[in-house]
Every structure is written in C-alpha cells, then in structure tokens.
Short mmCIF file of C-alpha atoms and ligand atoms in Angstrom, two decimals:
data_model
loop_
_atom_site.label_atom_id
_atom_site.label_comp_id
_atom_site.label_asym_id
_atom_site.label_seq_id
_atom_site.Cartn_x
_atom_site.Cartn_y
_atom_site.Cartn_z
CA MET A 151 11.26 -8.67 21.54
CA PRO A 152 11.78 -6.54 24.72
CA GLU A 153 10.08 -7.83 27.76
CA ASP A 154 8.42 -4.38 28.30
CA ARG A 155 6.99 -4.16 24.95
CA PRO A 156 3.29 -3.03 25.06
CA PRO A 157 0.60 -5.26 23.46
CA LEU A 158 -0.27 -4.48 19.96
CA ALA A 159 -3.77 -3.49 20.50
CA GLY A 160 -5.91 -2.15 23.48
CA ARG A 161 -4.05 1.12 24.07
CA ARG A 162 -6.08 3.97 25.31
CA VAL A 163 -5.93 6.82 22.71
CA ALA A 164 -7.40 10.27 22.38
CA VAL A 165 -7.69 12.12 19.08
CA ILE A 166 -8.25 15.79 19.10
CA GLY A 167 -9.84 17.06 15.88
CA ALA A 168 -12.46 15.21 13.90
CA GLY A 169 -11.61 16.59 10.63
CA TYR A 170 -9.91 15.30 7.28
CA VAL A 171 -6.80 14.02 9.46
CA GLY A 172 -8.44 13.17 12.78
CA LEU A 173 -11.40 11.19 11.71
CA PRO A 174 -9.65 8.55 9.51
CA THR A 175 -6.83 8.44 11.86
CA ALA A 176 -9.20 7.73 14.95
CA LEU A 177 -11.15 5.16 12.98
CA ALA A 178 -8.08 3.43 11.83
CA LEU A 179 -6.65 3.30 15.48
CA ASP A 180 -10.12 1.85 16.51
CA ARG A 181 -9.91 -0.87 13.76
CA PHE A 182 -6.41 -1.68 15.05
CA GLY A 183 -8.16 -2.64 18.36
CA HIS A 184 -7.37 0.37 20.48
CA SER A 185 -10.02 2.19 22.50
CA VAL A 186 -10.37 5.74 20.96
CA MET A 187 -11.92 8.86 22.29
CA ILE A 188 -12.27 11.47 19.74
CA CYS A 189 -12.81 15.18 20.49
CA ASP A 190 -14.14 18.11 18.39
CA ARG A 191 -15.43 21.37 19.62
CA ASP A 192 -18.13 21.15 16.85
CA ASP A 193 -21.08 19.41 18.75
CA GLU A 194 -23.13 19.02 15.45
CA ARG A 195 -20.12 17.00 14.00
CA LEU A 196 -20.03 14.76 16.97
CA SER A 197 -23.78 14.10 17.01
CA HIS A 198 -23.46 13.22 13.17
CA LEU A 199 -20.71 10.88 14.08
CA ARG A 200 -22.64 9.15 16.89
CA ARG A 201 -25.42 8.62 14.35
CA GLY A 202 -23.01 7.02 11.95
CA LEU A 203 -22.94 9.79 9.58
CA SER A 204 -19.56 11.22 8.22
CA PRO A 205 -19.32 14.92 8.27
CA ILE A 206 -16.93 14.86 5.29
CA LEU A 207 -17.01 13.03 1.87
CA GLU A 208 -14.34 10.34 2.13
CA THR A 209 -14.64 6.83 0.44
CA GLY A 210 -15.12 4.07 3.03
CA LEU A 211 -15.39 6.34 6.15
CA GLU A 212 -18.95 5.77 7.00
CA GLU A 213 -18.50 2.03 6.74
CA LEU A 214 -15.56 2.24 8.98
CA LEU A 215 -17.50 4.46 11.51
CA GLY A 216 -20.26 1.99 11.48
CA GLU A 217 -17.96 -0.75 12.39
CA ALA A 218 -16.43 1.22 15.13
CA LEU A 219 -19.89 2.15 16.59
CA HIS A 220 -20.77 -1.52 16.46
CA ARG A 221 -17.61 -2.56 18.26
CA GLY A 222 -18.41 0.04 20.89
CA GLN A 223 -14.99 1.21 21.86
CA PHE A 224 -15.26 4.64 19.97
CA ARG A 225 -16.36 7.41 21.94
CA THR A 226 -16.83 11.20 21.43
CA THR A 227 -16.54 14.39 23.51
CA PRO A 228 -16.47 18.14 22.76
CA ARG A 229 -14.00 18.74 25.61
CA ALA A 230 -10.24 18.14 25.07
CA ALA A 231 -9.56 18.24 28.75
CA GLU A 232 -12.16 15.38 29.05
CA ALA A 233 -10.72 13.31 26.13
CA VAL A 234 -7.23 13.11 27.46
CA VAL A 235 -8.24 11.61 30.87
CA GLY A 236 -7.07 8.08 30.97
CA ALA A 237 -5.26 8.37 27.59
CA GLU A 238 -1.85 6.94 27.07
CA PHE A 239 -1.56 8.61 23.71
CA VAL A 240 -3.06 11.88 22.57
CA PHE A 241 -3.00 12.84 18.88
CA LEU A 242 -3.37 16.35 17.96
CA CYS A 243 -5.19 16.52 14.60
CA VAL A 244 -6.36 20.12 14.58
CA ASP A 245 -6.39 22.49 11.81
CA THR A 246 -3.22 24.65 11.02
CA PRO A 247 -4.68 26.98 8.51
CA PRO A 248 -2.49 29.32 6.63
CA ALA A 249 -2.19 32.77 8.41
CA LYS A 250 -2.39 36.06 6.35
CA ASP A 251 1.45 36.03 5.88
CA GLY A 252 1.40 32.37 4.51
CA SER A 253 2.88 30.82 7.68
CA ALA A 254 0.74 28.12 9.53
CA ASP A 255 -1.64 29.52 12.17
CA LEU A 256 -0.79 27.41 15.15
CA SER A 257 -3.53 29.01 17.49
CA PHE A 258 -5.63 25.82 17.60
CA ILE A 259 -2.61 23.58 18.50
CA THR A 260 -1.49 26.04 21.20
CA ALA A 261 -4.87 26.36 22.63
CA VAL A 262 -5.42 22.59 22.84
CA ALA A 263 -1.92 22.11 24.31
CA GLU A 264 -2.57 24.60 27.19
CA GLU A 265 -6.10 23.19 27.73
CA ILE A 266 -4.99 19.58 28.08
CA ALA A 267 -1.62 20.09 29.92
CA PRO A 268 -3.02 19.78 33.41
CA HIS A 269 -5.23 16.82 32.67
CA LEU A 270 -2.74 14.61 30.87
CA GLU A 271 -1.97 11.31 32.45
CA ARG A 272 1.45 10.82 34.01
CA GLY A 273 3.61 9.32 31.10
CA ALA A 274 1.22 10.23 28.33
CA VAL A 275 2.65 10.81 24.82
CA VAL A 276 1.31 13.78 22.84
CA VAL A 277 1.54 13.00 19.17
CA ASN A 278 1.46 15.96 16.56
CA LYS A 279 -0.15 14.63 13.57
CA SER A 280 -1.21 18.04 12.16
CA THR A 281 1.25 19.48 9.55
CA VAL A 282 3.10 21.89 11.57
CA PRO A 283 6.23 24.03 11.13
CA LEU A 284 9.63 22.98 12.25
CA GLY A 285 10.11 23.26 15.91
CA THR A 286 6.51 22.79 16.81
CA ALA A 287 7.12 19.64 18.87
CA GLU A 288 9.31 21.70 21.00
CA LEU A 289 6.88 24.51 21.19
CA VAL A 290 4.14 22.18 22.36
CA GLU A 291 6.37 20.55 24.79
CA GLY A 292 7.11 24.05 26.34
CA LEU A 293 3.38 24.91 26.43
CA ILE A 294 2.57 21.54 28.25
CA GLY A 295 5.52 22.01 30.56
CA ARG A 296 5.56 18.75 32.05
CA GLY A 297 8.62 16.61 32.39
CA ASP A 298 6.58 13.40 32.55
CA VAL A 299 4.82 13.95 29.24
CA ASP A 300 6.59 13.23 25.73
CA VAL A 301 5.64 15.12 22.71
CA VAL A 302 6.46 13.50 19.32
CA SER A 303 5.85 14.13 15.71
CA ASN A 304 4.05 11.58 13.56
CA PRO A 305 3.11 13.33 10.26
CA GLU A 306 0.16 12.24 8.23
CA PHE A 307 0.35 11.52 4.43
CA LEU A 308 -3.38 11.02 3.84
CA ARG A 309 -4.73 11.86 0.42
CA GLU A 310 -8.29 13.17 0.42
CA GLY A 311 -10.56 10.74 -1.24
CA SER A 312 -8.42 7.68 -0.14
CA ALA A 313 -7.77 8.69 3.54
CA VAL A 314 -9.38 5.57 4.78
CA ALA A 315 -7.13 3.30 2.55
CA ASN A 316 -4.13 5.40 3.48
CA SER A 317 -4.81 5.16 7.15
CA LEU A 318 -5.35 1.45 7.21
CA ARG A 319 -2.36 0.89 4.88
CA PRO A 320 0.05 3.75 4.96
CA ASP A 321 3.08 3.69 2.61
CA ARG A 322 5.18 4.33 5.60
CA ILE A 323 4.99 5.46 9.39
CA VAL A 324 7.27 8.24 10.37
CA VAL A 325 7.77 9.10 14.20
CA GLY A 326 10.14 11.62 15.40
CA ALA A 327 10.87 11.67 19.18
CA LYS A 328 13.66 12.84 21.55
CA ASP A 329 13.73 9.32 22.93
CA LEU A 330 13.80 6.28 20.82
CA THR A 331 11.69 4.04 23.05
CA VAL A 332 8.86 6.56 23.03
CA ALA A 333 8.96 6.67 19.06
CA GLN A 334 8.83 2.82 19.12
CA ARG A 335 5.79 2.93 21.40
CA VAL A 336 3.88 5.30 19.01
CA ALA A 337 4.93 3.07 15.91
CA ALA A 338 3.55 -0.07 17.85
CA LEU A 339 0.11 1.49 17.71
CA PHE A 340 0.21 0.92 13.84
CA GLU A 341 2.11 -2.33 13.95
CA GLN A 342 -0.82 -4.01 12.26
CA THR A 343 -0.51 -2.10 9.14
CA GLY A 344 2.70 -3.89 8.35
CA SER A 345 4.02 -0.68 6.90
CA PRO A 346 7.75 0.36 6.88
CA VAL A 347 8.62 2.59 9.80
CA VAL A 348 11.04 5.50 9.96
CA LEU A 349 12.15 6.47 13.45
CA THR A 350 13.91 9.80 13.75
CA ASP A 351 14.26 13.04 15.56
CA ARG A 352 11.38 15.50 15.70
CA ARG A 353 12.73 18.10 13.29
CA SER A 354 13.51 15.63 10.70
CA SER A 355 10.18 14.03 10.99
CA GLU A 356 8.48 17.55 10.58
CA LEU A 357 10.45 18.22 7.65
CA ILE A 358 9.74 14.92 6.03
CA LYS A 359 6.19 15.98 5.59
CA TYR A 360 7.00 19.16 3.85
CA ALA A 361 9.57 17.61 1.75
CA ALA A 362 7.27 14.78 0.56
CA ASN A 363 4.51 17.28 -0.55
CA ALA A 364 6.99 19.74 -2.07
CA PHE A 365 8.57 16.87 -4.06
CA LEU A 366 5.07 15.75 -5.30
CA ALA A 367 4.29 19.43 -6.22
CA THR A 368 7.65 19.66 -8.05
CA LYS A 369 6.95 16.32 -9.90
CA LEU A 370 3.56 17.63 -11.01
CA SER A 371 4.87 21.07 -12.22
CA PHE A 372 7.58 19.16 -14.36
CA VAL A 373 4.82 16.88 -15.78
CA ASN A 374 2.57 19.93 -16.72
CA SER A 375 5.42 21.83 -18.27
CA LEU A 376 6.32 18.76 -20.31
CA ALA A 377 2.69 18.24 -21.39
CA SER A 378 2.71 21.79 -22.72
CA MET A 379 5.87 20.95 -24.58
CA CYS A 380 4.31 17.84 -25.96
CA GLU A 381 1.54 19.90 -27.40
CA ALA A 382 3.83 22.26 -28.88
CA VAL A 383 6.03 19.77 -30.59
CA GLY A 384 3.52 17.04 -31.38
CA ALA A 385 4.44 14.60 -28.68
CA ASP A 386 2.13 12.62 -26.44
CA ALA A 387 2.13 13.24 -22.65
CA ARG A 388 0.38 9.97 -21.98
CA ASP A 389 3.19 7.92 -23.60
CA LEU A 390 5.84 10.12 -21.96
CA ALA A 391 4.22 9.27 -18.56
CA ARG A 392 4.50 5.43 -19.29
CA GLY A 393 7.88 5.96 -20.81
CA ILE A 394 9.44 7.50 -17.86
CA GLY A 395 7.20 5.99 -15.17
CA TYR A 396 8.51 2.53 -15.73
CA ASP A 397 11.99 3.77 -14.60
CA ARG A 398 11.73 2.72 -10.95
CA ARG A 399 13.84 5.76 -9.96
CA ILE A 400 10.89 7.99 -11.42
CA GLY A 401 7.82 5.70 -10.65
CA PRO A 402 4.49 5.60 -12.34
CA ASP A 403 2.43 7.70 -9.94
CA PHE A 404 1.83 11.51 -10.04
CA LEU A 405 2.60 11.80 -13.76
CA GLN A 406 -0.97 12.68 -15.03
CA PRO A 407 -1.11 16.27 -16.53
CA GLY A 408 -3.84 18.36 -15.13
CA PRO A 409 -5.06 22.10 -14.75
CA GLY A 410 -2.46 22.61 -12.06
CA TRP A 411 -2.02 21.04 -8.62
CA GLY A 412 -4.12 22.28 -5.69
CA GLY A 413 -5.81 21.21 -2.47
CA ALA A 414 -5.29 21.92 1.14
CA CYS A 415 -1.67 20.52 1.38
CA LEU A 416 0.45 20.72 -1.65
CA PRO A 417 0.41 24.50 -2.33
CA LYS A 418 0.44 25.31 1.37
CA ASP A 419 3.34 22.88 2.26
CA ALA A 420 5.39 23.86 -0.81
CA THR A 421 5.13 27.57 0.00
CA ALA A 422 5.82 26.88 3.67
CA LEU A 423 8.96 24.88 2.76
CA VAL A 424 10.35 27.76 0.59
CA ALA A 425 9.65 30.18 3.44
CA MET A 426 11.11 27.98 6.24
CA ALA A 427 14.29 27.26 4.09
CA ALA A 428 14.69 31.13 3.45
CA ALA A 429 14.45 31.77 7.10
CA ALA A 430 17.22 29.25 7.68
CA GLY A 431 19.22 31.11 4.94
CA VAL A 432 18.72 28.40 2.21
CA GLU A 433 17.21 28.98 -1.24
CA VAL A 434 15.07 26.02 -2.43
CA ASP A 435 14.79 27.46 -5.75
CA VAL A 436 13.48 24.24 -7.37
CA VAL A 437 10.29 24.44 -5.25
CA ARG A 438 10.06 28.03 -5.80
CA ALA A 439 10.02 27.28 -9.62
CA ALA A 440 7.48 24.63 -9.20
CA LEU A 441 5.23 27.09 -7.45
CA SER A 442 5.46 29.65 -10.21
CA SER A 443 5.06 27.05 -12.90
CA ASN A 444 1.81 25.96 -11.29
CA ASP A 445 0.53 29.62 -11.29
CA SER A 446 1.39 29.90 -15.11
CA GLN A 447 -0.37 26.43 -15.60
CA ARG A 448 -3.75 27.90 -14.76
CA ASP A 449 -3.15 30.69 -17.23
CA ARG A 450 -2.03 28.18 -19.85
CA VAL A 451 -5.34 26.42 -19.41
CA VAL A 452 -7.31 29.64 -19.74
CA GLU A 453 -5.43 30.47 -22.92
CA LYS A 454 -6.10 26.97 -24.26
CA ILE A 455 -9.85 27.53 -23.63
CA ARG A 456 -9.71 30.91 -25.36
CA VAL A 457 -8.24 29.34 -28.51
CA ALA A 458 -10.89 26.53 -28.38
CA ALA A 459 -13.58 29.10 -28.05
CA GLY A 460 -12.48 30.75 -31.46
CA GLY A 461 -10.15 33.38 -30.10
CA ASP A 462 -12.10 35.32 -27.61
CA LEU A 463 -13.86 34.42 -24.34
CA ARG A 464 -15.98 37.66 -23.83
CA ASP A 465 -19.71 36.84 -23.98
CA HIS A 466 -18.94 33.32 -24.88
CA THR A 467 -20.70 30.33 -23.05
CA VAL A 468 -18.24 27.98 -21.38
CA ALA A 469 -19.51 24.83 -19.70
CA VAL A 470 -17.26 23.81 -16.92
CA LEU A 471 -17.27 20.22 -15.56
CA GLY A 472 -15.81 19.89 -12.12
CA LEU A 473 -14.98 22.52 -9.33
CA THR A 474 -13.28 20.61 -6.69
CA PHE A 475 -9.56 20.31 -6.68
CA LYS A 476 -9.77 16.57 -7.61
CA SER A 477 -12.48 13.91 -7.63
CA ASN A 478 -13.82 11.97 -4.70
CA THR A 479 -13.77 14.95 -2.49
CA ASP A 480 -16.02 18.00 -1.85
CA ASP A 481 -12.93 20.19 -1.14
CA ARG A 482 -12.48 23.21 -3.23
CA ARG A 483 -9.59 24.81 -1.21
CA ASN A 484 -6.98 25.99 -3.65
CA SER A 485 -8.84 24.29 -6.47
CA PRO A 486 -7.27 24.83 -9.91
CA ALA A 487 -10.88 24.19 -11.31
CA THR A 488 -12.42 26.94 -9.27
CA ALA A 489 -9.56 29.35 -9.83
CA ILE A 490 -9.70 28.83 -13.62
CA THR A 491 -13.50 29.24 -13.47
CA ARG A 492 -12.94 32.61 -11.83
CA LYS A 493 -10.42 33.70 -14.40
CA LEU A 494 -12.83 32.76 -17.26
CA ILE A 495 -15.57 35.02 -15.60
CA GLU A 496 -12.93 37.75 -15.31
CA ARG A 497 -12.11 37.45 -19.00
CA GLY A 498 -15.86 37.97 -19.70
CA ALA A 499 -17.10 34.36 -20.37
CA ARG A 500 -20.51 33.30 -19.36
CA VAL A 501 -19.83 30.12 -17.30
CA ARG A 502 -22.14 27.42 -16.58
CA ALA A 503 -20.73 24.74 -14.12
CA HIS A 504 -21.59 21.32 -12.70
CA ASP A 505 -19.80 19.59 -9.82
CA PRO A 506 -21.62 16.53 -8.11
CA THR A 507 -20.73 18.24 -4.75
CA VAL A 508 -21.63 21.85 -5.26
CA LYS A 509 -25.22 22.94 -4.74
CA ALA A 510 -26.93 24.80 -7.60
CA ALA A 511 -28.39 28.13 -7.99
CA GLY A 512 -29.39 30.42 -4.95
CA GLU A 513 -27.33 28.01 -2.65
CA ALA A 514 -24.05 28.45 -4.82
CA PRO A 515 -21.19 29.42 -2.52
CA PRO A 516 -20.27 33.16 -2.59
CA ASP A 517 -17.04 32.73 -4.67
CA LEU A 518 -19.25 31.17 -7.38
CA GLN A 519 -22.08 33.68 -7.33
CA GLN A 520 -21.26 34.82 -10.96
CA VAL A 521 -21.33 31.21 -12.29
CA THR A 522 -24.50 29.55 -13.28
CA VAL A 523 -24.23 26.23 -11.25
CA CYS A 524 -26.41 23.52 -12.48
CA GLU A 525 -27.46 20.48 -10.51
CA ASP A 526 -27.72 18.45 -13.74
CA PRO A 527 -24.56 18.14 -15.94
CA TYR A 528 -26.65 18.24 -19.06
CA GLU A 529 -28.18 21.44 -18.05
CA ALA A 530 -24.73 22.99 -17.53
CA LEU A 531 -23.89 21.82 -21.16
CA ALA A 532 -26.88 23.35 -22.85
CA GLY A 533 -25.79 26.03 -25.34
CA ALA A 534 -22.00 25.78 -24.45
CA GLU A 535 -19.59 27.06 -27.09
CA VAL A 536 -16.83 25.11 -25.40
CA VAL A 537 -16.92 22.33 -22.81
CA VAL A 538 -14.04 22.17 -20.25
CA ILE A 539 -13.29 19.08 -18.04
CA LEU A 540 -11.45 20.51 -14.94
CA THR A 541 -11.97 17.74 -12.35
CA GLU A 542 -11.70 13.99 -13.14
CA TRP A 543 -15.07 12.89 -11.70
CA PRO A 544 -15.91 9.53 -13.39
CA LEU A 545 -19.41 10.56 -14.13
CA PHE A 546 -18.11 13.05 -16.77
CA ARG A 547 -16.84 9.97 -18.72
CA GLU A 548 -20.23 8.33 -18.52
CA LEU A 549 -22.16 11.13 -20.10
CA ASP A 550 -24.04 10.41 -23.32
CA TYR A 551 -21.91 12.34 -25.69
CA ARG A 552 -24.19 11.97 -28.61
CA ALA A 553 -26.90 13.67 -26.59
CA VAL A 554 -24.27 16.32 -25.45
CA ARG A 555 -23.34 17.04 -29.13
CA ASP A 556 -26.99 17.99 -29.82
CA LEU A 557 -27.14 20.13 -26.56
CA VAL A 558 -24.18 22.29 -27.18
CA ALA A 559 -23.81 25.34 -29.46
CA ARG A 560 -20.37 24.13 -30.70
CA PRO A 561 -19.04 20.75 -30.18
CA VAL A 562 -15.58 21.62 -28.69
CA VAL A 563 -14.08 20.01 -25.62
CA VAL A 564 -10.99 20.94 -23.68
CA ASP A 565 -10.14 17.97 -21.38
CA THR A 566 -7.48 19.13 -18.95
CA ARG A 567 -7.51 15.74 -17.24
CA ASN A 568 -7.31 13.37 -20.23
CA LEU A 569 -10.60 11.90 -18.75
CA LEU A 570 -12.44 11.34 -21.97
CA ASP A 571 -11.95 9.08 -24.92
CA GLY A 572 -10.86 11.60 -27.47
CA ASP A 573 -11.15 9.29 -30.48
CA LEU A 574 -14.90 8.51 -29.49
CA LEU A 575 -15.49 12.29 -29.17
CA ARG A 576 -13.93 13.00 -32.54
CA SER A 577 -16.01 10.17 -34.18
CA LEU A 578 -19.03 11.99 -32.74
CA GLY A 579 -18.03 15.27 -34.39
CA PHE A 580 -16.31 16.98 -31.59
CA THR A 581 -13.05 19.02 -31.71
CA TYR A 582 -11.26 17.45 -28.82
CA PHE A 583 -8.19 19.17 -27.00
CA GLY A 584 -6.49 16.67 -24.65
CA ALA A 585 -3.85 17.48 -22.10
CA GLY A 586 -0.29 16.98 -23.54
CA HIS A 587 -1.39 15.53 -26.84
C1 UDX B 869 -1.64 15.42 -0.75
C2 UDX B 869 -0.53 14.34 -0.61
O1 UDX B 869 -0.74 13.37 -1.75
C3 UDX B 869 -0.71 13.65 0.77
O2 UDX B 869 0.19 12.59 1.03
C4 UDX B 869 -0.78 14.76 1.83
O3 UDX B 869 -0.80 14.22 3.11
C5 UDX B 869 -1.69 15.82 1.61
O4 UDX B 869 -1.62 16.30 0.26
P1 UDX B 869 -4.22 15.60 -1.47
O5 UDX B 869 -4.26 16.95 -1.17
O6 UDX B 869 -5.37 14.92 -0.98
O7 UDX B 869 -2.94 14.81 -0.85
O8 UDX B 869 -4.20 15.48 -3.01
P2 UDX B 869 -3.30 14.63 -4.04
O9 UDX B 869 -4.32 13.48 -4.41
O10 UDX B 869 -2.00 14.33 -3.65
O11 UDX B 869 -3.50 15.58 -5.37
C6 UDX B 869 -2.80 16.92 -5.17
C7 UDX B 869 -3.02 17.66 -6.49
O12 UDX B 869 -2.28 17.20 -7.56
C8 UDX B 869 -4.51 17.79 -6.95
O13 UDX B 869 -4.88 19.07 -7.48
C9 UDX B 869 -4.47 16.62 -8.04
O14 UDX B 869 -5.50 16.90 -9.10
C10 UDX B 869 -3.14 16.90 -8.66
N1 UDX B 869 -2.69 15.71 -9.42
C11 UDX B 869 -2.33 14.57 -8.76
C12 UDX B 869 -2.43 15.69 -10.82
O15 UDX B 869 -2.74 16.79 -11.40
N2 UDX B 869 -1.84 14.70 -11.42
C13 UDX B 869 -1.48 13.45 -10.83
O16 UDX B 869 -1.02 12.59 -11.50
C14 UDX B 869 -1.69 13.45 -9.48
#
C-alpha cells in the first residue's frame, strides 16, 4: 500500500445537487465516514432535509438521512461557492435535462463550474457524477481554468427506487481521470463498498454510462419483441426468460416484458448515444432499432387493450392501474404507463386511473386532466370494461379480485407486467391477458 494513501474515511466532500443522484450519493458518502456538505439552490428542499424528510420517494432514504443527521457530519447550504470551501472532493450531481434538440442541457453544470471555480481549495478534485455527454470533463476543466484542480468522471448507475442500496453496494465503481493517482483517490472514497473498480480515461468513463443504459434498453426491446412473438406463436415469455437467463452470458435480470421501457435515463441515454455516435460518423443501428421498437411497444399494448375491450376503445371505460414508469418511485418522466394512458384517451376511451403516488381529481397533474384519477384503486375499477395493469405496484396484486369482479362492467384484465396470478383470475371468471403468454 503506498505511503501517501489517504485514510479510507474522514475526507471532506461537497455534493452539489440534492436530487435523485446527489442525495443518495451524499448520504452514502456520509455513511462511509466522510464529512459531507450538500448544496441545493432549492431552500425548501434543504429545510426538508434538515428536518429528516426526504424530498423524493426512495426506499431507505429517510432512514439513511436520519442516521446522517444523528451522526452530525452532514451539513446543507444553498450556495455552491460556500459548499466547496474546505472540500477535497466536489461531486457535481446537478440535472442535465434534455434540451429541445434532444442533446443534454449542460447549463446547470456550466453555471456551477463557473460559480465554484474561484472558491475551490488548492488540489481539489471535481467529480462529474451527472450523466454528461462525451467531453464534458474537459469542458468543466476549461471553465474552472485552474491547473491545481482536477476534473474526473465518476458516472452513477443508480436505479430509482433502489438508489440507496445501489449507492451503498454498487455493482462497480467507474472513475475516469487524466491522472491515475487522482482516479485512485476518488475510488478510495468508496473503498468500503468492496465493489469492483474500473479506472480509465475520462471519455471512456463518460461513454460507459451511455453504453450501460443503451445496452439495458436494447435488452428490454429484445425481450418485449420476443414476448409479442410468444403471444403470436403460443409460447411463454416467462419460461423464455428463465430458459435464456440461466445462460451466464445473458443473465437473469432485465428479462421481464412490460409496456415498454421508460424513465429519466434509458430513453434519454439511448437517444443521446445514437446522436453522439452519428456526430462521430458511426451508425449504432442496434440501439436505433431498440428505440423504435420501444415506440412500437406502446402501440402494441394499446392494440392489445383495444382487442380486450371488444374491438373498439371509443366510449369504453378503461381502468388503468399505475402511471409511474415503474414501481417504488413517484417519477412519471417518460413513463410508458402515462404515454399509453394518453393514447387511450386519444382513441376515445374513458380512462379511470389509480397510482399510489398521483393525487386525485382537481389536483391531478395537467397531462392527466382528461383522466379520472381516483385515490382509491377500487373506485378506479368501478364500471371498467377492461382493467389494465401498467405499473408493477405490489398493492395491485393484493387487491380483492372477487370484489373487483363485482365492481367492473366486464371482467377483463390486460396485465402488461405479468404482476397478477392469471390462473387465480381465470378461476374467478376473468378473461386474463398476460405479457408474452
Ligand atoms: C436506469 C438504470 O438501471 C440505472 O443503472 C441508470 O443509472 C439509470 O437508468 P431507472 O431509470 O431507475 O435506472 O430504471 P430501471 O429500473 O433500470 O428500469 C428502466 C425501465 O425498464 C423501466 O421502465 C422498467 O419498468 C423497465 N423494465 C426493467 C422492464 O420493463 N423489464 C425489466 O425486466 C426491467
């Protein structure tokens, strides 16, 4: 072990951005024994944090926050310039939303880089954790413009809903730096995780993030296409998943068919990868196909609902269960469930919907104004001519389907997530359509 190796804990860390990435990252770093200052320009968010309340729905986050507040090393500030004073490592975890042309809008990153530049400690390391296009580490380095400060890339691979578990035990840690010893110092912050470490250059590190998400997206489009094929030829996608998943080269995860893949990352990153490759003169047509297959998937689901509704959606009542892009999150960004709901409305259906994270009636978000959002799932099901499961919330499995059968107008269920027990439903008199069987 080199003599000058820093101790595993006790580093002074600033985290800029207290969102889906910054908050779990900051709390994990606190748990690893570092002293963390988190910064967010949203004061209300910070005052929530100081009171031990998580501003986002994320399993285990409030417990971790409570522990951090109890240990007393975790501090907050609304000013980035103040957060970086005394910090050896500064994590940039701010939003990089898609701009109108689909490219990442880096204005938050560039604004923060300019703001903190004069206040950074000599020898500080700035760590890009936000998902950023190739070359952003160089860009930030240029904006900071200080020879005594390093800028590295350390992409996050957090899944919403399990971000705490992913932060405490990541599958791997990737650090891209110009200088190997700087990369090692950043990786050492996470040494307690025991996770495998990949040290590389900055561009490779930035590309790894896009490649991982584009690969997952491609795997899912493959699965969804094969699920449709299973339905057409009388095969079973659930057995197919087991049959191919035991092959270690394929792996058992990410083989569940669904209404299409969504969320804040997979669609954005797969699209960005195709665009960045094209800008470099390379056609990544596999990922392009995965994207277009995902668009078709939503239409395939609407078509399935139309058939289940008896051939026409117009003026038929559809009960939609689930609006978020997956369970255990309140996120509806790029949610297939919400997109399919809107398509049903366009096709003339009357949609009643329930999602445990979406408020009812007058308070329903603007994009759901034409939907009757019900705070009680049974209320959403009343009078339905077809019931559609779009998000795999466990509570939908726990419903009393005997009571549901008496509530609906026609006992027909389209389960796009294979969440329910189809045999049980059939025994209760439902017509049940699973995904890929
Ligand atoms: C993803 C990546 O997993 C994570 O590593 C990255 O950092 C951010 O993007 P997340 O957006 O939280 O995380 O969603 P994820 O759990 O990966 O699911 C993505 C989409 O795929 C969802 O719409 C989900 O419902 C769908 N999915 C996932 C399936 O349809 N079937 C599966 O088997 C798995």
